[in-house]
């Protein structure tokens, strides 16, 4: 992809390496922002995780009390597991659909362009609006089931603990697939035509071309999109909050939502900070794992012979 | 190949993404911070988007017209949003001049944090202010013997609201005892309607059931012990009995299908009642205001009935006990400037419960928490309901503030979660009691 190409160039042209030191100061503004808005708050969260604070009163030292309370709370493990389930289910649903839609919309035919515009509408909607709309649609008494005489629709979609999580994943996917479709679309359009022409001459059909050229060429697009998908799942808070509030029971209580409830409903900022640290470490770990999945020879060109 | 330096950088960037994500989520609840900073003597006020909103808006408009040099800016929030936002604003030292609250545990935590002004001096200087309120309601704003909050809205006790047509069709009377209520369930189900509409996603409507059942069964001493934080106070047999009755009602199909995903805020709980899908609903008096706005014909055609929560045979509770919100309150922020405080105090004295304000509240279908309202109520179009509510509130042996507001906020959230699980039958009564005892001893 563009970044890897850039890096390859950087490595192969020593003059850029030479000027790197003198241009290092250019990173200062970004670093200042990063320090002020990422590292300092994160440090604050770590400090706060060792404090008792109800949000308005005096802050007092708690030692490891918050950590002990959160780590022994069965809800922490449960929320973490729910988060993992949402990540896995989201990826399982979103990756194939985004990939196929991305390939489809990458074509330049006019009907595909028209359909792309329709597919991208969910990106334009705010999470709260999406959640409110689906809440109304899925209302067991006044929603879809009331409007259409189809027995299968007569479910308590958001109130049944066995169904709610799947419904949440569905709505999340509905909202986020267009974005990942866009990422894949860009990836597909970067694949040189010559690869397909060569394969065509060799007699490969469309399906063979898809698996032999498109999918391997999209490796880095896949990594980018999946990283965003996985790390994004750790911030899916607004939509689930409006849709189910973490319920019924704790069926859809993902870690970020649990953290919010702990901090702003139960007014235990110390406990919420512990969860924040867990969330940060968890997200960091996931991002690194996906990076590793990219393999060691990330710099090996995929465009050899193109 | 990639140089070690760039590998490190890339990893760091991903680390940054992850950290930023986590921090973003941490701070998501903070919102946009405090209210817009007002200048000089201009005060700020936050209130709720309830049926009283137009009355409060009109009062502020009147005030601003009469006091162009010290205006008040008012913003309205939905109840859940208010709970989170106002606490963050108070905690960050940027509260509105007039802090909206429900008294109870929330007010206590403000007092402990020295975030709200002692209004006792105002109460002494202007006795006409404190004298106007029903004493039982005013009492809620008193913490450690000092007045920290003044009522600003209406009395809001919970009762059973019912659809007269549906009850008549099923051949039943509004239930006066728990046995009658349980007997009504199969008859209403046979008519193809849900016996009770319940906003289970909001959880606090479920809590009303528990509050009434515990008091009807065990009397108000049970809650007094719980509120004092006595160890094991939740283990009272009345609590177990109440939770068991709730689960029996759930088992009998007492609530509409999908009650766990019905939210009170979306209005669908109430709509079930007036669209004839559910026969009854245990809800606050403010629901009358909402019906008056949402389905005025349902009231004007005389289809809406209301009755106090049924008694339990052999129960120790006083049948005049009611639970709900005695009123919502305004407190004065210590963080405000003296000029702002003066503006806010003057508004509390003359802006609230002026003739127009009081009549405005009555006009929305609610009763102000004031003495001597009989005459005003009797001449109002909703006099039947208003008299019922006023009577209920005045004659109550106890007007209990809803437990989720009375308790310390940290415990309140735990309580609501566990009540939700009892209704979902994910928890037995004993598990609920054990969990609440454990949470209370923290």
XYZ file of C-alpha atoms in Angstrom:
748
model
C 0.000 0.000 0.000
C 0.998 3.604 -0.071
C 2.796 3.539 3.284
C 4.725 0.410 2.494
C 5.697 1.772 -0.897
C 6.855 4.904 0.814
C 8.959 2.968 3.269
C 10.456 0.925 0.521
C 11.445 4.098 -1.267
C 12.826 5.576 1.904
C 15.036 2.558 2.407
C 16.210 2.395 -1.155
C 17.000 6.097 -1.503
C 19.721 6.957 1.011
C 19.311 10.702 0.528
C 16.037 10.638 2.467
C 17.743 8.823 5.319
C 20.355 11.527 5.302
C 17.882 14.360 5.718
C 15.820 12.551 8.330
C 17.730 13.968 11.293
C 17.414 17.555 10.155
C 13.697 17.151 9.555
C 13.036 15.494 12.919
C 11.850 18.783 14.441
C 8.880 18.623 12.094
C 7.431 15.962 14.369
C 7.465 18.320 17.349
C 3.930 19.764 16.920
C 2.476 16.294 16.517
C 4.444 15.021 19.497
C 3.270 17.904 21.656
C -0.341 17.145 20.804
C 0.222 13.455 21.351
C 1.791 14.103 24.732
C -0.883 16.545 25.824
C -3.904 14.612 24.619
C -2.825 10.966 24.810
C 0.090 10.334 27.154
C -0.762 12.856 29.873
C -4.439 11.787 30.161
C -3.387 8.145 30.101
C -0.948 8.873 32.918
C -3.778 10.631 34.741
C -5.976 7.590 34.316
C -3.251 5.320 35.708
C -2.820 7.618 38.731
C -6.579 7.868 39.222
C -6.855 4.092 39.213
C -5.100 4.149 42.592
C -7.458 6.765 44.013
C -10.952 6.912 45.460
C -12.983 9.592 43.707
C -16.750 9.917 43.312
C -16.467 12.627 40.677
C -17.205 15.616 42.887
C -15.760 15.055 46.367
C -12.189 14.949 47.597
C -9.752 12.523 45.978
C -8.167 10.088 48.387
C -5.489 7.432 48.077
C -6.856 3.946 47.553
C -3.738 1.884 46.971
C -4.662 -1.315 45.186
C -8.242 -1.346 46.505
C -9.770 -0.358 43.145
C -7.666 -2.901 41.300
C -8.614 -5.629 43.745
C -12.304 -4.705 43.524
C -12.390 -4.552 39.725
C -10.261 -7.632 39.151
C -12.379 -9.730 41.510
C -15.656 -8.390 40.091
C -17.091 -11.158 37.912
C -18.552 -8.443 35.690
C -15.081 -7.373 34.576
C -14.288 -10.764 33.136
C -17.776 -11.037 31.722
C -17.522 -7.635 30.007
C -14.114 -8.520 28.633
C -15.501 -11.758 27.239
C -18.487 -9.886 25.762
C -16.036 -7.472 24.148
C -14.080 -10.372 22.648
C -17.324 -11.871 21.355
C -18.321 -8.562 19.767
C -14.856 -8.243 18.168
C -14.921 -11.776 16.753
C -18.521 -11.585 15.569
C -17.997 -8.118 14.081
C -14.946 -9.268 12.160
C -16.659 -12.434 11.008
C -19.567 -10.423 9.643
C -17.852 -7.265 8.486
C -14.684 -8.554 6.787
C -16.307 -10.782 4.142
C -19.102 -8.333 3.385
C -16.806 -5.299 3.213
C -14.338 -7.196 1.035
C -16.996 -8.291 -1.440
C -18.705 -4.923 -1.484
C -15.305 -3.233 -1.836
C -14.444 -5.346 -4.872
C -17.896 -4.754 -6.297
C -17.842 -0.990 -5.858
C -14.288 -0.742 -7.183
C -15.642 -1.292 -10.684
C -16.234 1.884 -12.639
C -19.600 0.907 -14.154
C -22.234 3.543 -13.625
C -24.730 1.283 -11.791
C -22.008 0.319 -9.358
C -21.243 3.975 -8.682
C -24.929 4.602 -8.058
C -25.177 1.635 -5.668
C -21.996 2.718 -3.863
C -23.593 6.007 -2.992
C -26.517 4.143 -1.429
C -24.211 1.741 0.426
C -22.324 4.632 2.004
C -25.341 6.322 3.551
C -24.878 4.708 7.013
C -21.477 6.462 7.325
C -23.273 9.777 7.238
C -25.503 8.969 10.205
C -24.465 9.537 13.796
C -24.312 6.513 16.065
C -27.001 7.881 18.351
C -29.377 8.401 15.427
C -28.686 4.882 14.142
C -29.282 3.416 17.590
C -32.517 5.336 18.148
C -33.814 4.315 14.736
C -33.085 0.659 15.348
C -34.577 0.845 18.835
C -37.812 2.040 17.255
C -37.638 -0.539 14.447
C -36.974 -3.385 16.863
C -39.549 -2.338 19.448
C -41.401 -5.546 20.258
C -44.800 -3.834 20.312
C -44.650 -0.963 17.879
C -41.729 -1.883 15.617
C -41.257 -4.125 12.594
C -43.153 -6.991 14.152
C -46.192 -4.801 14.570
C -46.007 -3.451 11.039
C -45.380 -6.672 9.129
C -47.373 -9.862 9.671
C -44.302 -12.118 9.662
C -44.085 -14.477 12.620
C -40.283 -14.675 12.576
C -40.069 -10.942 13.183
C -42.024 -11.246 16.390
C -38.987 -11.420 18.624
C -37.941 -9.353 21.548
C -34.785 -8.414 19.654
C -33.176 -6.206 22.258
C -34.829 -7.644 25.370
C -33.928 -11.289 24.939
C -30.494 -11.896 26.504
C -29.756 -14.619 23.941
C -30.530 -12.390 20.972
C -29.452 -8.934 22.048
C -25.735 -9.370 21.440
C -26.298 -10.580 17.880
C -28.620 -7.686 17.218
C -25.989 -5.292 18.531
C -23.374 -6.831 16.228
C -25.808 -6.553 13.338
C -26.427 -2.858 13.956
C -22.719 -2.179 14.472
C -21.966 -3.963 11.213
C -24.722 -2.101 9.403
C -23.103 1.133 10.462
C -19.458 0.254 9.923
C -19.423 -1.958 6.827
C -19.635 1.070 4.472
C -16.467 2.502 5.958
C -14.520 -0.718 5.513
C -16.013 -1.137 2.058
C -14.454 2.209 1.224
C -11.075 1.036 2.524
C -11.249 -2.163 0.450
C -12.478 -0.251 -2.577
C -9.380 1.929 -2.435
C -7.218 -1.155 -2.029
C -8.753 -2.921 -5.001
C -8.375 0.099 -7.240
C -4.634 0.155 -6.504
C -4.073 -3.337 -7.845
C -2.365 -2.940 -11.247
C -4.559 -3.906 -14.181
C -1.614 -5.737 -15.717
C -1.926 -8.512 -13.120
C -5.485 -9.255 -14.203
C -4.571 -8.961 -17.878
C -1.751 -11.462 -17.445
C -4.016 -13.827 -15.520
C -6.696 -13.434 -18.172
C -4.240 -14.412 -20.870
C -3.244 -17.427 -18.795
C -6.923 -18.447 -18.753
C -7.846 -17.671 -15.140
C -11.553 -17.029 -14.617
C -13.016 -14.271 -12.429
C -13.218 -16.410 -9.289
C -9.648 -17.628 -9.725
C -8.484 -14.069 -10.290
C -10.273 -12.995 -7.115
C -8.542 -15.576 -4.952
C -5.155 -15.525 -6.701
C -4.760 -11.782 -7.251
C -7.308 -9.637 -5.428
C -7.223 -11.301 -2.022
C -3.406 -11.591 -1.718
C -2.931 -8.061 -3.027
C -5.300 -6.775 -0.359
C -3.192 -8.156 2.478
C -2.247 -4.746 3.875
C -5.676 -3.333 3.256
C -6.926 -6.262 5.279
C -4.527 -5.453 8.123
C -5.469 -1.780 8.134
C -9.183 -2.452 7.992
C -9.071 -5.202 10.611
C -6.986 -3.088 12.988
C -9.489 -0.277 12.704
C -12.321 -2.764 13.158
C -10.840 -4.398 16.253
C -9.588 -1.242 17.936
C -12.805 0.485 16.936
C -14.790 -2.193 18.737
C -13.102 -1.101 21.934
C -14.653 2.324 21.508
C -18.127 1.166 20.443
C -19.830 2.760 23.313
C -22.344 5.293 22.070
C -24.298 2.943 19.852
C -24.630 0.151 22.406
C -25.356 2.642 25.174
C -28.324 4.075 23.320
C -29.467 0.754 21.895
C -29.523 -1.421 25.018
C -27.709 0.420 27.815
C -25.690 -2.769 28.306
C -28.793 -4.803 29.018
C -30.865 -6.873 29.253
C -29.063 -7.779 32.468
C -25.458 -7.496 31.369
C -25.919 -9.255 28.036
C -24.425 -6.442 25.938
C -22.188 -4.821 28.521
C -18.900 -4.409 26.659
C -15.823 -3.143 28.469
C -16.037 0.539 27.412
C -19.709 0.635 28.364
C -19.000 -1.035 31.699
C -16.303 1.575 32.254
C -18.754 4.391 31.570
C -21.389 2.948 33.874
C -18.801 2.452 36.601
C -17.527 6.015 36.220
C -20.600 8.058 35.450
C -23.482 6.001 36.829
C -21.902 4.444 39.879
C -19.624 7.499 40.267
C -16.590 5.377 40.957
C -13.892 7.113 38.944
C -11.145 4.985 40.487
C -12.764 1.752 39.370
C -13.532 3.220 35.949
C -9.880 4.220 35.604
C -8.788 0.664 36.345
C -11.074 -0.468 33.538
C -9.634 2.293 31.333
C -6.118 0.992 31.892
C -7.241 -2.582 31.196
C -8.916 -1.366 28.028
C -5.795 0.497 26.872
C -3.536 -2.496 27.517
C -6.016 -4.823 25.848
C -6.277 -2.567 22.776
C -2.520 -2.211 22.590
C -2.082 -5.962 22.739
C -4.650 -6.529 20.012
C -3.105 -3.915 17.730
C 0.326 -5.503 18.155
C -1.017 -8.995 17.482
C -2.629 -7.871 14.245
C 0.608 -6.153 13.257
C 2.443 -9.417 13.814
C -0.103 -11.267 11.717
C 1.110 -9.154 8.810
C 4.244 -11.269 8.842
C 7.890 -10.375 9.114
C 8.472 -9.661 5.430
C 6.120 -6.723 5.276
C 8.505 -4.987 2.964
C 8.540 -7.761 0.394
C 6.979 -6.185 -2.628
C 3.630 -7.403 -3.765
C 4.009 -5.670 -7.059
C 6.937 -7.730 -8.321
C 6.726 -7.910 -12.071
C 3.789 -5.521 -12.232
C 13.622 -5.001 4.766
C 12.263 -2.730 7.412
C 14.820 -1.038 9.628
C 14.418 -1.599 13.400
C 13.750 2.090 13.838
C 10.753 2.163 11.542
C 9.371 -1.055 13.031
C 9.437 0.640 16.377
C 7.780 3.716 14.994
C 5.003 1.734 13.364
C 4.331 -0.175 16.529
C 4.266 3.019 18.426
C 1.783 4.426 16.041
C -0.496 1.489 16.579
C 0.019 1.808 20.277
C -0.999 5.400 19.888
C -4.151 4.428 18.056
C -5.059 2.002 20.812
C -4.296 4.469 23.568
C -6.162 7.241 21.880
C -9.088 4.895 21.458
C -9.116 3.970 25.129
C -8.720 7.527 26.287
C -11.379 8.678 23.909
C -13.737 6.187 25.452
C -12.707 7.251 28.947
C -13.550 10.810 28.213
C -16.649 10.177 26.149
C -18.865 10.741 29.140
C -17.407 14.104 29.932
C -19.378 15.788 27.208
C -18.623 19.353 26.358
C -17.986 20.412 29.922
C -19.789 23.098 31.816
C -22.396 25.581 30.754
C -21.420 28.601 28.759
C -19.728 31.013 31.088
C -22.122 33.811 31.824
C -20.865 37.295 32.512
C -21.458 39.461 35.553
C -24.779 38.879 37.189
C -26.087 36.565 34.483
C -26.947 33.170 35.889
C -27.276 29.753 34.269
C -29.792 27.008 34.922
C -30.228 23.412 33.807
C -33.553 21.652 33.909
C -35.311 18.564 32.586
C -37.130 18.007 29.314
C -40.272 16.897 31.145
C -43.833 18.183 30.947
C -42.783 21.201 33.044
C -40.335 22.435 30.435
C -42.655 25.032 28.830
C -43.576 26.445 32.253
C -39.953 26.823 33.307
C -39.023 28.283 29.937
C -41.829 30.834 30.255
C -40.756 31.746 33.795
C -37.196 32.352 32.622
C -38.442 34.412 29.673
C -40.534 36.542 32.012
C -37.557 36.993 34.311
C -35.271 38.008 31.456
C -37.790 40.558 30.236
C -38.070 42.129 33.691
C -34.337 41.886 34.435
C -32.478 42.614 31.202
C -29.266 43.379 33.102
C -29.139 40.014 34.906
C -30.539 37.419 32.623
C -30.809 33.691 33.211
C -29.847 31.171 30.542
C -31.693 27.879 30.776
C -30.791 24.568 29.110
C -32.915 21.417 29.132
C -31.691 17.819 29.274
C -33.326 14.402 29.349
C -33.285 12.768 32.766
C -30.514 10.216 32.153
C -28.315 12.737 30.384
C -28.838 15.187 33.234
C -27.724 12.679 35.850
C -24.348 12.146 34.212
C -23.805 15.647 32.919
C -24.610 17.668 36.003
C -22.322 15.585 38.170
C -19.458 16.021 35.754
C -20.128 19.755 35.612
C -20.188 20.037 39.399
C -17.093 17.840 39.714
C -15.132 19.928 37.231
C -16.035 23.151 39.052
C -18.187 24.491 36.228
C -21.740 23.899 37.393
C -24.699 26.001 36.315
C -25.657 28.606 38.929
C -28.848 26.697 39.689
C -28.072 22.993 40.079
C -30.987 20.726 39.309
C -31.304 17.678 41.575
C -33.685 15.114 42.989
C -32.534 15.761 46.584
C -31.683 12.465 48.323
C -28.271 10.842 47.936
C -27.211 13.109 45.083
C -27.830 16.276 47.110
C -25.975 14.774 50.070
C -22.906 14.137 47.950
C -23.035 17.758 46.713
C -23.280 18.976 50.299
C -20.356 16.775 51.355
C -18.287 18.131 48.483
C -19.262 21.673 49.492
C -20.632 22.242 46.003
C -23.997 23.743 46.998
C -24.838 26.799 49.102
C -26.646 26.661 52.415
C -29.978 28.350 51.697
C -31.068 28.477 55.348
C -30.428 32.234 55.513
C -32.650 32.787 52.486
C -35.312 30.622 54.095
C -35.097 32.737 57.252
C -35.058 36.130 55.469
C -37.950 35.289 53.210
C -40.212 33.030 55.219
C -42.867 33.426 52.535
C -40.658 31.260 50.312
C -40.347 28.252 52.583
C -43.867 28.710 53.927
C -45.404 28.161 50.541
C -44.240 24.526 50.252
C -45.826 21.378 51.640
C -43.536 20.676 54.633
C -43.134 16.983 53.740
C -41.781 17.992 50.327
C -39.605 20.866 51.527
C -38.037 18.508 54.061
C -36.317 16.605 51.251
C -34.061 19.590 50.570
C -32.783 19.631 54.153
C -29.435 17.969 54.869
C -27.907 17.998 58.389
C -30.573 20.445 59.514
C -29.822 23.024 56.798
C -31.821 23.812 53.673
C -29.717 23.181 50.569
C -32.401 22.783 47.926
C -35.824 24.220 47.145
C -38.605 22.432 45.223
C -39.022 23.736 41.685
C -41.558 21.474 39.957
C -44.508 19.267 40.914
C -45.379 16.412 43.235
C -44.866 13.163 41.418
C -46.143 10.095 43.286
C -46.488 6.724 41.565
C -49.920 5.131 41.058
C -51.532 2.562 38.852
C -52.904 4.068 35.643
C -55.393 2.035 33.682
C -57.367 1.948 30.484
C -61.024 1.933 31.626
C -62.276 0.330 28.403
C -59.953 -2.646 28.670
C -60.750 -3.281 32.318
C -64.442 -3.092 31.589
C -64.123 -5.482 28.660
C -62.335 -7.995 30.860
C -65.016 -7.512 33.516
C -62.711 -6.416 36.297
C -62.427 -3.549 38.739
C -59.186 -1.668 39.318
C -57.260 -3.921 41.752
C -57.472 -2.890 45.417
C -55.471 -5.819 46.764
C -52.542 -7.826 45.450
C -54.770 -10.886 45.124
C -57.188 -8.951 42.919
C -54.250 -7.763 40.839
C -52.990 -11.312 40.305
C -56.525 -12.500 39.526
C -56.895 -9.776 36.913
C -53.813 -10.941 34.998
C -55.281 -14.067 33.329
C -58.556 -12.257 32.567
C -56.747 -9.456 30.775
C -54.495 -11.888 28.955
C -57.592 -13.711 27.759
C -58.634 -10.439 26.126
C -55.327 -10.394 24.268
C -53.871 -7.408 26.071
C -50.860 -7.126 28.336
C -52.000 -6.633 31.943
C -49.227 -4.118 32.714
C -47.010 -1.943 30.532
C -43.479 -1.747 31.901
C -40.464 0.268 30.715
C -37.969 -2.374 31.764
C -35.001 -0.974 29.877
C -35.169 2.174 31.989
C -35.128 -0.040 35.117
C -36.487 2.624 37.496
C -40.119 1.766 36.608
C -39.339 -1.767 37.797
C -38.005 -0.371 41.046
C -41.402 1.223 41.811
C -42.894 -2.278 42.045
C -40.280 -3.337 44.562
C -40.636 -0.135 46.590
C -44.394 -0.474 46.956
C -44.369 -4.209 47.605
C -41.687 -3.978 50.292
C -43.528 -1.198 52.098
C -46.981 -2.749 51.800
C -45.581 -6.003 53.159
C -43.114 -4.853 55.806
C -43.884 -1.208 56.563
C -41.532 1.724 56.234
C -39.145 0.412 58.907
C -37.645 -1.973 56.345
C -36.446 0.812 54.087
C -35.326 2.935 57.027
C -32.952 0.182 58.068
C -31.681 -0.238 54.511
C -31.118 3.472 54.082
C -29.218 3.706 57.355
C -26.927 1.047 55.941
C -27.534 -1.478 58.692
C -25.677 -4.689 57.842
C -27.928 -7.338 56.384
C -30.867 -4.928 56.158
C -31.833 -6.262 52.722
C -32.400 -9.722 54.238
C -35.751 -8.609 55.671
C -38.438 -11.187 54.838
C -40.517 -8.372 53.300
C -37.860 -7.866 50.631
C -37.743 -11.557 49.761
C -41.529 -11.651 49.723
C -41.742 -8.606 47.437
C -39.188 -10.026 45.005
C -41.001 -13.361 44.983
C -44.292 -11.621 44.188
C -42.607 -9.726 41.348
C -41.313 -12.939 39.823
C -44.731 -14.555 40.215
C -46.223 -11.643 38.307
C -43.548 -11.977 35.601
C -44.252 -15.719 35.377
C -47.966 -15.092 35.102
C -47.292 -12.881 32.082
C -48.124 -9.690 33.933
C -46.032 -7.489 31.652
C -46.046 -6.924 27.930
C -43.835 -9.068 25.750
C -40.408 -7.542 25.471
C -40.716 -5.355 28.547
C -36.951 -5.636 29.027
C -36.321 -3.640 25.865
C -39.104 -1.112 26.347
C -37.728 2.228 27.461
C -39.778 4.756 29.361
C -38.012 7.609 27.612
C -39.064 6.490 24.134
C -42.719 6.832 25.149
C -43.603 3.313 24.034
C -44.374 2.193 27.578
C -47.054 4.845 27.822
C -48.236 4.302 24.267
C -49.036 0.692 25.147
C -51.576 2.012 27.631
C -53.366 4.520 25.438
C -53.254 2.447 22.249
C -55.047 -0.363 24.084
C -52.183 -2.855 24.005
C -51.788 -2.860 27.773
C -54.440 -2.403 30.431
C -52.471 -0.856 33.285
C -49.175 0.741 34.180
C -47.495 1.536 37.492
C -45.989 4.926 36.886
C -45.320 8.415 38.159
C -47.932 11.163 38.033
C -45.855 12.896 35.368
C -47.211 10.268 32.967
C -50.501 12.131 33.079
C -48.719 15.190 31.678
C -47.177 13.031 28.975
C -50.532 11.488 28.010
C -52.107 14.940 28.018
C -49.478 15.981 25.488
C -49.242 12.734 23.520
C -52.843 11.501 23.441
C -55.141 14.213 24.838
C -58.250 12.423 23.557
C -57.519 9.476 25.839
C -58.001 11.807 28.799
C -60.769 13.990 27.420
C -62.854 10.924 26.525
C -62.490 9.753 30.115
C -60.674 6.518 29.321
C -57.804 7.027 31.741
C -58.284 5.749 35.266
C -55.917 5.869 38.236
C -55.800 4.142 41.574
C -53.268 3.787 44.398
C -51.038 0.740 44.560
C -52.973 -2.251 45.978
C -52.617 -3.417 49.544
C -51.373 -6.839 50.596
C -53.526 -8.841 52.959
C -51.647 -9.240 56.225
C -49.098 -6.610 55.206
C -47.765 -4.244 57.841
C -47.496 -1.186 55.620
C -49.663 1.921 55.872
C -51.835 1.994 52.736
C -51.356 5.754 52.485
C -47.601 5.302 51.870
C -46.593 6.591 48.472
C -43.323 6.511 46.582
C -42.077 8.658 43.733
C -40.473 12.059 43.463
C -41.812 14.514 46.079
C -40.471 17.226 43.759
C -37.360 18.088 41.807
C -35.141 20.752 43.323
C -32.827 23.637 42.618
C -29.645 24.151 44.602
C -27.292 27.086 44.372
C -23.725 26.406 43.207
C -20.959 27.575 45.543
C -18.798 27.960 42.438
C -20.954 30.838 41.151
C -19.990 34.495 41.668
C -21.818 36.526 44.321
C -23.675 38.476 41.643
C -24.808 35.268 39.969
C -25.894 33.862 43.299
C -27.969 36.961 43.981
C -29.686 36.635 40.600
C -30.397 32.972 41.238
C -31.696 33.602 44.758
C -34.031 36.320 43.529
C -35.290 33.958 40.865
C -35.924 31.261 43.491
C -37.953 33.779 45.475
C -39.974 35.535 42.796
C -39.479 33.572 39.567
C -40.552 30.192 40.935
C -44.194 29.676 41.868
C -45.340 33.086 40.803
C -49.050 33.091 40.002
C -48.280 32.371 36.334
C -45.781 29.625 37.215
C -48.163 27.815 39.552
C -51.011 28.047 37.096
C -48.666 26.923 34.331
C -47.806 23.736 36.220
C -51.471 23.076 36.951
C -52.223 23.674 33.276
C -49.839 20.884 32.245
C -51.786 18.426 34.404
C -49.615 18.395 37.524
C -49.777 19.702 41.080
C -47.182 22.118 42.506
C -45.807 21.041 45.920
C -47.466 24.017 47.614
C -49.970 24.512 50.403
C -53.524 25.578 49.748
C -53.817 24.557 46.124
C -57.414 23.280 46.471
C -59.117 26.274 44.918
C -56.762 26.557 41.961
C -57.000 22.829 41.325
C -60.769 22.705 41.450
C -61.112 25.260 38.690
C -58.602 23.463 36.432
C -59.701 21.249 33.516
C -57.856 18.267 35.011
C -59.354 18.805 38.473
C -60.226 15.137 39.035
C -56.719 13.917 38.539
C -55.154 16.922 40.249
C -57.325 16.444 43.315
C -56.446 12.766 43.380
C -52.715 13.511 43.255
C -52.877 16.387 45.739
C -54.902 14.289 48.122
C -52.542 11.347 47.777
C -49.521 13.554 48.464
C -51.010 15.449 51.390
C -52.476 12.466 53.192
C -49.513 10.165 52.723
C -48.034 8.763 55.918
C -44.752 8.748 54.039
C -43.926 10.274 50.663
C -40.854 8.180 49.964
C -38.298 9.508 47.513
C -37.615 6.778 44.980
C -34.833 4.546 46.325
C -32.512 5.093 43.397
C -32.495 8.809 44.234
C -32.492 8.404 48.005
C -29.463 6.118 48.083
C -25.889 7.091 47.488
C -25.483 7.200 43.686
C -22.955 4.351 43.649
C -25.351 2.014 45.420
C -28.334 3.211 43.379
C -26.834 1.963 40.147
C -26.150 -1.456 41.636
C -29.712 -1.594 42.941
C -31.239 -0.796 39.536
C -29.085 -3.402 37.811
C -30.110 -6.122 40.238
C -33.787 -5.160 40.106
C -33.560 -5.522 36.324
C -32.114 -8.997 36.735
C -34.880 -10.063 39.096
C -37.463 -9.037 36.488
C -35.514 -10.947 33.842
C -35.363 -13.912 36.230
C -31.604 -13.992 35.908
C -31.426 -13.661 39.672
C -33.413 -15.295 42.470
C -34.728 -13.144 45.330
C -32.048 -14.607 47.609
C -29.284 -13.759 45.118
C -30.613 -10.201 44.929
C -30.589 -9.872 48.707
C -27.059 -11.286 48.987
C -25.781 -8.995 46.245
C -27.360 -5.894 47.795
C -26.125 -6.743 51.283
C -22.629 -7.165 49.877
C -22.845 -3.907 47.904
C -24.177 -2.042 50.926
C -21.297 -3.142 53.131
C -18.658 -1.807 50.714
